[in-house]
PDB file of C-alpha atoms in Angstrom:
ATOM      1  CA  MET L   1      81.492 101.241  85.559  1.00  0.00           C
ATOM      2  CA  LEU L   2      83.913 100.229  89.113  1.00  0.00           C
ATOM      3  CA  THR L   3      85.191  97.202  89.330  1.00  0.00           C
ATOM      4  CA  LEU L   4      87.506  96.120  92.254  1.00  0.00           C
ATOM      5  CA  ARG L   5      89.865  93.498  92.198  1.00  0.00           C
ATOM      6  CA  PRO L   6      93.084  91.960  93.453  1.00  0.00           C
ATOM      7  CA  ALA L   7      96.656  92.456  92.184  1.00  0.00           C
ATOM      8  CA  ALA L   8      98.401  90.437  90.418  1.00  0.00           C
ATOM      9  CA  PRO L   9     102.005  89.804  89.445  1.00  0.00           C
ATOM     10  CA  HIS L  10     101.275  91.843  86.228  1.00  0.00           C
ATOM     11  CA  ASP L  11     100.109  95.322  88.451  1.00  0.00           C
ATOM     12  CA  ILE L  12     103.382  95.824  89.279  1.00  0.00           C
ATOM     13  CA  PRO L  13     104.387  98.836  86.972  1.00  0.00           C
ATOM     14  CA  LEU L  14     100.997 100.238  87.891  1.00  0.00           C
ATOM     15  CA  ILE L  15     100.972  99.512  91.828  1.00  0.00           C
ATOM     16  CA  LEU L  16     104.299 101.636  91.495  1.00  0.00           C
ATOM     17  CA  ALA L  17     102.371 103.779  89.535  1.00  0.00           C
ATOM     18  CA  PHE L  18      99.978 104.397  91.887  1.00  0.00           C
ATOM     19  CA  ILE L  19     102.970 104.341  94.975  1.00  0.00           C
ATOM     20  CA  ARG L  20     104.053 107.122  93.550  1.00  0.00           C
ATOM     21  CA  GLU L  21     101.621 109.577  92.774  1.00  0.00           C
ATOM     22  CA  LEU L  22     100.392 108.883  96.077  1.00  0.00           C
ATOM     23  CA  ALA L  23     104.012 109.938  97.622  1.00  0.00           C
ATOM     24  CA  THR L  24     103.996 112.751  95.240  1.00  0.00           C
ATOM     25  CA  TYR L  25     100.364 113.579  96.743  1.00  0.00           C
ATOM     26  CA  GLU L  26     101.622 113.145 100.399  1.00  0.00           C
ATOM     27  CA  ARG L  27     104.653 115.579  99.333  1.00  0.00           C
ATOM     28  CA  LEU L  28     106.710 112.360 100.656  1.00  0.00           C
ATOM     29  CA  ALA L  29     108.242 111.812  96.920  1.00  0.00           C
ATOM     30  CA  HIS L  30     111.475 111.236  97.998  1.00  0.00           C
ATOM     31  CA  GLU L  31     110.658 108.738 100.486  1.00  0.00           C
ATOM     32  CA  VAL L  32     109.919 106.364  97.762  1.00  0.00           C
ATOM     33  CA  LYS L  33     112.364 103.452  98.033  1.00  0.00           C
ATOM     34  CA  ALA L  34     109.908 100.924  96.466  1.00  0.00           C
ATOM     35  CA  THR L  35     111.247  99.587  93.133  1.00  0.00           C
ATOM     36  CA  GLU L  36     109.536  96.321  91.101  1.00  0.00           C
ATOM     37  CA  GLU L  37     111.484  94.053  91.508  1.00  0.00           C
ATOM     38  CA  LEU L  38     110.857  94.831  95.604  1.00  0.00           C
ATOM     39  CA  LEU L  39     107.447  94.761  95.123  1.00  0.00           C
ATOM     40  CA  GLN L  40     107.550  91.586  93.428  1.00  0.00           C
ATOM     41  CA  GLU L  41     109.523  89.943  96.319  1.00  0.00           C
ATOM     42  CA  SER L  42     106.829  91.422  99.179  1.00  0.00           C
ATOM     43  CA  LEU L  43     103.839  91.227  97.343  1.00  0.00           C
ATOM     44  CA  PHE L  44     104.269  88.028  95.656  1.00  0.00           C
ATOM     45  CA  ALA L  45     106.839  85.401  96.692  1.00  0.00           C
ATOM     46  CA  ALA L  46     105.407  83.759  99.126  1.00  0.00           C
ATOM     47  CA  PRO L  47     104.558  83.941 102.431  1.00  0.00           C
ATOM     48  CA  SER L  48     103.006  86.849 102.092  1.00  0.00           C
ATOM     49  CA  THR L  49     100.463  88.706 103.995  1.00  0.00           C
ATOM     50  CA  VAL L  50     100.193  92.333 102.878  1.00  0.00           C
ATOM     51  CA  GLU L  51      97.035  92.434  99.783  1.00  0.00           C
ATOM     52  CA  VAL L  52      96.505  95.002  97.345  1.00  0.00           C
ATOM     53  CA  ILE L  53      93.247  95.588  96.200  1.00  0.00           C
ATOM     54  CA  LEU L  54      93.199  97.545  92.561  1.00  0.00           C
ATOM     55  CA  ALA L  55      89.718  99.888  91.078  1.00  0.00           C
ATOM     56  CA  PHE L  56      88.956 100.193  87.492  1.00  0.00           C
ATOM     57  CA  TYR L  57      86.468 102.769  86.759  1.00  0.00           C
ATOM     58  CA  GLY L  58      85.483 101.351  83.523  1.00  0.00           C
ATOM     59  CA  GLU L  59      89.402 100.364  81.976  1.00  0.00           C
ATOM     60  CA  GLU L  60      90.974 103.073  83.656  1.00  0.00           C
ATOM     61  CA  PRO L  61      93.355 102.544  86.485  1.00  0.00           C
ATOM     62  CA  ALA L  62      91.363 104.044  88.628  1.00  0.00           C
ATOM     63  CA  GLY L  63      93.408 103.943  92.340  1.00  0.00           C
ATOM     64  CA  PHE L  64      94.484 100.795  94.892  1.00  0.00           C
ATOM     65  CA  ALA L  65      94.461 100.071  98.730  1.00  0.00           C
ATOM     66  CA  VAL L  66      97.055  97.789 100.689  1.00  0.00           C
ATOM     67  CA  VAL L  67      96.538  96.251 103.536  1.00  0.00           C
ATOM     68  CA  PHE L  68      97.596  93.617 105.833  1.00  0.00           C
ATOM     69  CA  PRO L  69      96.659  91.772 108.981  1.00  0.00           C
ATOM     70  CA  ASN L  70      97.502  93.255 112.600  1.00  0.00           C
ATOM     71  CA  PHE L  71      95.804  92.500 115.770  1.00  0.00           C
ATOM     72  CA  SER L  72      94.201  93.713 118.537  1.00  0.00           C
ATOM     73  CA  THR L  73      95.016  92.126 122.006  1.00  0.00           C
ATOM     74  CA  PHE L  74      92.205  94.092 123.743  1.00  0.00           C
ATOM     75  CA  LEU L  75      90.096  92.155 121.272  1.00  0.00           C
ATOM     76  CA  GLY L  76      92.259  89.655 121.060  1.00  0.00           C
ATOM     77  CA  ARG L  77      91.465  89.112 117.608  1.00  0.00           C
ATOM     78  CA  PRO L  78      93.653  89.917 114.482  1.00  0.00           C
ATOM     79  CA  GLY L  79      92.910  93.213 112.311  1.00  0.00           C
ATOM     80  CA  LEU L  80      92.980  94.729 108.836  1.00  0.00           C
ATOM     81  CA  TYR L  81      95.580  97.738 108.685  1.00  0.00           C
ATOM     82  CA  LEU L  82      95.086  99.640 105.699  1.00  0.00           C
ATOM     83  CA  GLU L  83      98.820 101.091 104.345  1.00  0.00           C
ATOM     84  CA  ASP L  84      97.369 103.192 102.274  1.00  0.00           C
ATOM     85  CA  LEU L  85      94.235 104.174 100.011  1.00  0.00           C
ATOM     86  CA  TYR L  86      94.506 106.631  96.907  1.00  0.00           C
ATOM     87  CA  VAL L  87      92.365 107.707  93.979  1.00  0.00           C
ATOM     88  CA  ARG L  88      93.699 109.116  91.020  1.00  0.00           C
ATOM     89  CA  PRO L  89      92.982 113.408  91.639  1.00  0.00           C
ATOM     90  CA  HIS L  90      90.018 113.158  88.379  1.00  0.00           C
ATOM     91  CA  LEU L  91      88.466 110.432  89.610  1.00  0.00           C
ATOM     92  CA  ARG L  92      87.654 111.377  93.495  1.00  0.00           C
ATOM     93  CA  GLY L  93      83.965 111.829  93.670  1.00  0.00           C
ATOM     94  CA  CYS L  94      83.173 108.875  91.801  1.00  0.00           C
ATOM     95  CA  GLY L  95      82.700 106.313  95.138  1.00  0.00           C
ATOM     96  CA  ILE L  96      86.253 104.682  94.608  1.00  0.00           C
ATOM     97  CA  GLY L  97      87.622 105.175  97.849  1.00  0.00           C
ATOM     98  CA  ARG L  98      83.652 104.465  99.475  1.00  0.00           C
ATOM     99  CA  ALA L  99      84.345 100.831  97.525  1.00  0.00           C
ATOM    100  CA  LEU L 100      87.705 100.219  98.254  1.00  0.00           C
ATOM    101  CA  LEU L 101      86.538 100.538 102.239  1.00  0.00           C
ATOM    102  CA  THR L 102      83.346  98.806 101.697  1.00  0.00           C
ATOM    103  CA  HIS L 103      84.932  96.022  99.939  1.00  0.00           C
ATOM    104  CA  LEU L 104      88.272  96.313 102.623  1.00  0.00           C
ATOM    105  CA  ALA L 105      85.042  96.563 105.736  1.00  0.00           C
ATOM    106  CA  ARG L 106      83.231  93.150 103.780  1.00  0.00           C
ATOM    107  CA  LEU L 107      86.977  91.790 104.511  1.00  0.00           C
ATOM    108  CA  THR L 108      87.510  92.346 107.623  1.00  0.00           C
ATOM    109  CA  GLN L 109      84.052  90.289 108.616  1.00  0.00           C
ATOM    110  CA  GLU L 110      84.811  87.397 106.386  1.00  0.00           C
ATOM    111  CA  ARG L 111      87.553  87.050 108.608  1.00  0.00           C
ATOM    112  CA  GLY L 112      85.692  86.732 111.766  1.00  0.00           C
ATOM    113  CA  TYR L 113      88.669  90.311 112.236  1.00  0.00           C
ATOM    114  CA  GLY L 114      87.800  92.976 114.988  1.00  0.00           C
ATOM    115  CA  ARG L 115      88.530  96.107 113.470  1.00  0.00           C
ATOM    116  CA  LEU L 116      89.690  97.484 109.848  1.00  0.00           C
ATOM    117  CA  GLU L 117      92.764 100.429 111.429  1.00  0.00           C
ATOM    118  CA  TRP L 118      94.511 102.978 109.473  1.00  0.00           C
ATOM    119  CA  ALA L 119      96.245 106.049 109.311  1.00  0.00           C
ATOM    120  CA  ALA L 120      95.566 109.524 107.965  1.00  0.00           C
ATOM    121  CA  LEU L 121      97.701 112.765 108.140  1.00  0.00           C
ATOM    122  CA  ASN L 122      96.857 115.961 109.838  1.00  0.00           C
ATOM    123  CA  TRP L 123      96.606 117.579 106.873  1.00  0.00           C
ATOM    124  CA  ASN L 124      94.839 115.785 104.147  1.00  0.00           C
ATOM    125  CA  GLU L 125      91.285 117.528 105.457  1.00  0.00           C
ATOM    126  CA  PRO L 126      89.813 116.304 102.465  1.00  0.00           C
ATOM    127  CA  ALA L 127      90.743 112.723 103.623  1.00  0.00           C
ATOM    128  CA  LEU L 128      89.528 113.292 107.519  1.00  0.00           C
ATOM    129  CA  ALA L 129      86.292 114.695 106.575  1.00  0.00           C
ATOM    130  CA  PHE L 130      85.360 111.479 104.048  1.00  0.00           C
ATOM    131  CA  TYR L 131      86.772 109.550 106.975  1.00  0.00           C
ATOM    132  CA  ARG L 132      84.598 110.992 109.596  1.00  0.00           C
ATOM    133  CA  HIS L 133      81.513 110.659 107.437  1.00  0.00           C
ATOM    134  CA  LEU L 134      82.087 107.232 107.203  1.00  0.00           C
ATOM    135  CA  GLY L 135      81.646 106.608 110.663  1.00  0.00           C
ATOM    136  CA  ALA L 136      85.112 106.003 111.841  1.00  0.00           C
ATOM    137  CA  THR L 137      86.975 107.506 114.946  1.00  0.00           C
ATOM    138  CA  PRO L 138      89.981 109.322 114.609  1.00  0.00           C
ATOM    139  CA  LEU L 139      92.275 108.001 117.712  1.00  0.00           C
ATOM    140  CA  ASP L 140      93.464 111.466 118.961  1.00  0.00           C
ATOM    141  CA  ASP L 141      94.623 110.322 121.891  1.00  0.00           C
ATOM    142  CA  TRP L 142      97.555 108.294 120.242  1.00  0.00           C
ATOM    143  CA  ILE L 143     100.770 109.593 118.429  1.00  0.00           C
ATOM    144  CA  GLY L 144     102.409 107.423 115.860  1.00  0.00           C
ATOM    145  CA  PHE L 145     105.463 106.246 115.570  1.00  0.00           C
ATOM    146  CA  ARG L 146     108.562 105.070 113.155  1.00  0.00           C
ATOM    147  CA  LEU L 147     111.468 103.699 113.612  1.00  0.00           C
ATOM    148  CA  THR L 148     113.346 103.569 110.239  1.00  0.00           C
ATOM    149  CA  GLY L 149     116.914 103.462 108.527  1.00  0.00           C
ATOM    150  CA  GLU L 150     120.203 104.503 110.942  1.00  0.00           C
ATOM    151  CA  ALA L 151     117.451 104.816 114.056  1.00  0.00           C
ATOM    152  CA  LEU L 152     116.479 101.221 113.102  1.00  0.00           C
ATOM    153  CA  ALA L 153     119.376  99.812 113.019  1.00  0.00           C
ATOM    154  CA  GLN L 154     120.879 101.436 116.404  1.00  0.00           C
ATOM    155  CA  LEU L 155     118.224 100.573 118.489  1.00  0.00           C
ATOM    156  CA  ALA L 156     118.584  97.174 116.574  1.00  0.00           C
ATOM    157  CA  GLN L 157     122.387  96.550 116.993  1.00  0.00           C
ATOM    158  CA  ALA L 158     121.611  97.952 121.227  1.00  0.00           C
ATOM    159  CA  GLU L 159     122.479  95.889 123.984  1.00  0.00           C
TER     160      GLU L 159
END
């Protein structure tokens, strides 16, 4: 009943729909700048290191995961970074999130990578509990930082 597969260019409208749904859930819909054209260029124009895995529950699009490689200097090996994991609300609890993470864990090991990592919003208790249940360790000693927009442009132009 559950199918996972890599996304293809014809899936771009679905990917964008998932992005918008996730942004709404995370209370960040105002930050979505992605368009079908940008996704085509970023996901499917060579070279791309970003992968999208789609989940279907029967024939129904159920969710997605977006990943890309990163690198651990401490391990001396690449890792896989999970940028987004989303399952449509009415399908949560059906094993879809677990199946996506299991698939990504297998990919990580098959590629000889050292770790799979991601970030979660500190208020998203259902996600935090789910990740802990899987054995994931929260990195409480680390604080995420991000440069975007004007701050990124200013730093890039600094001497």
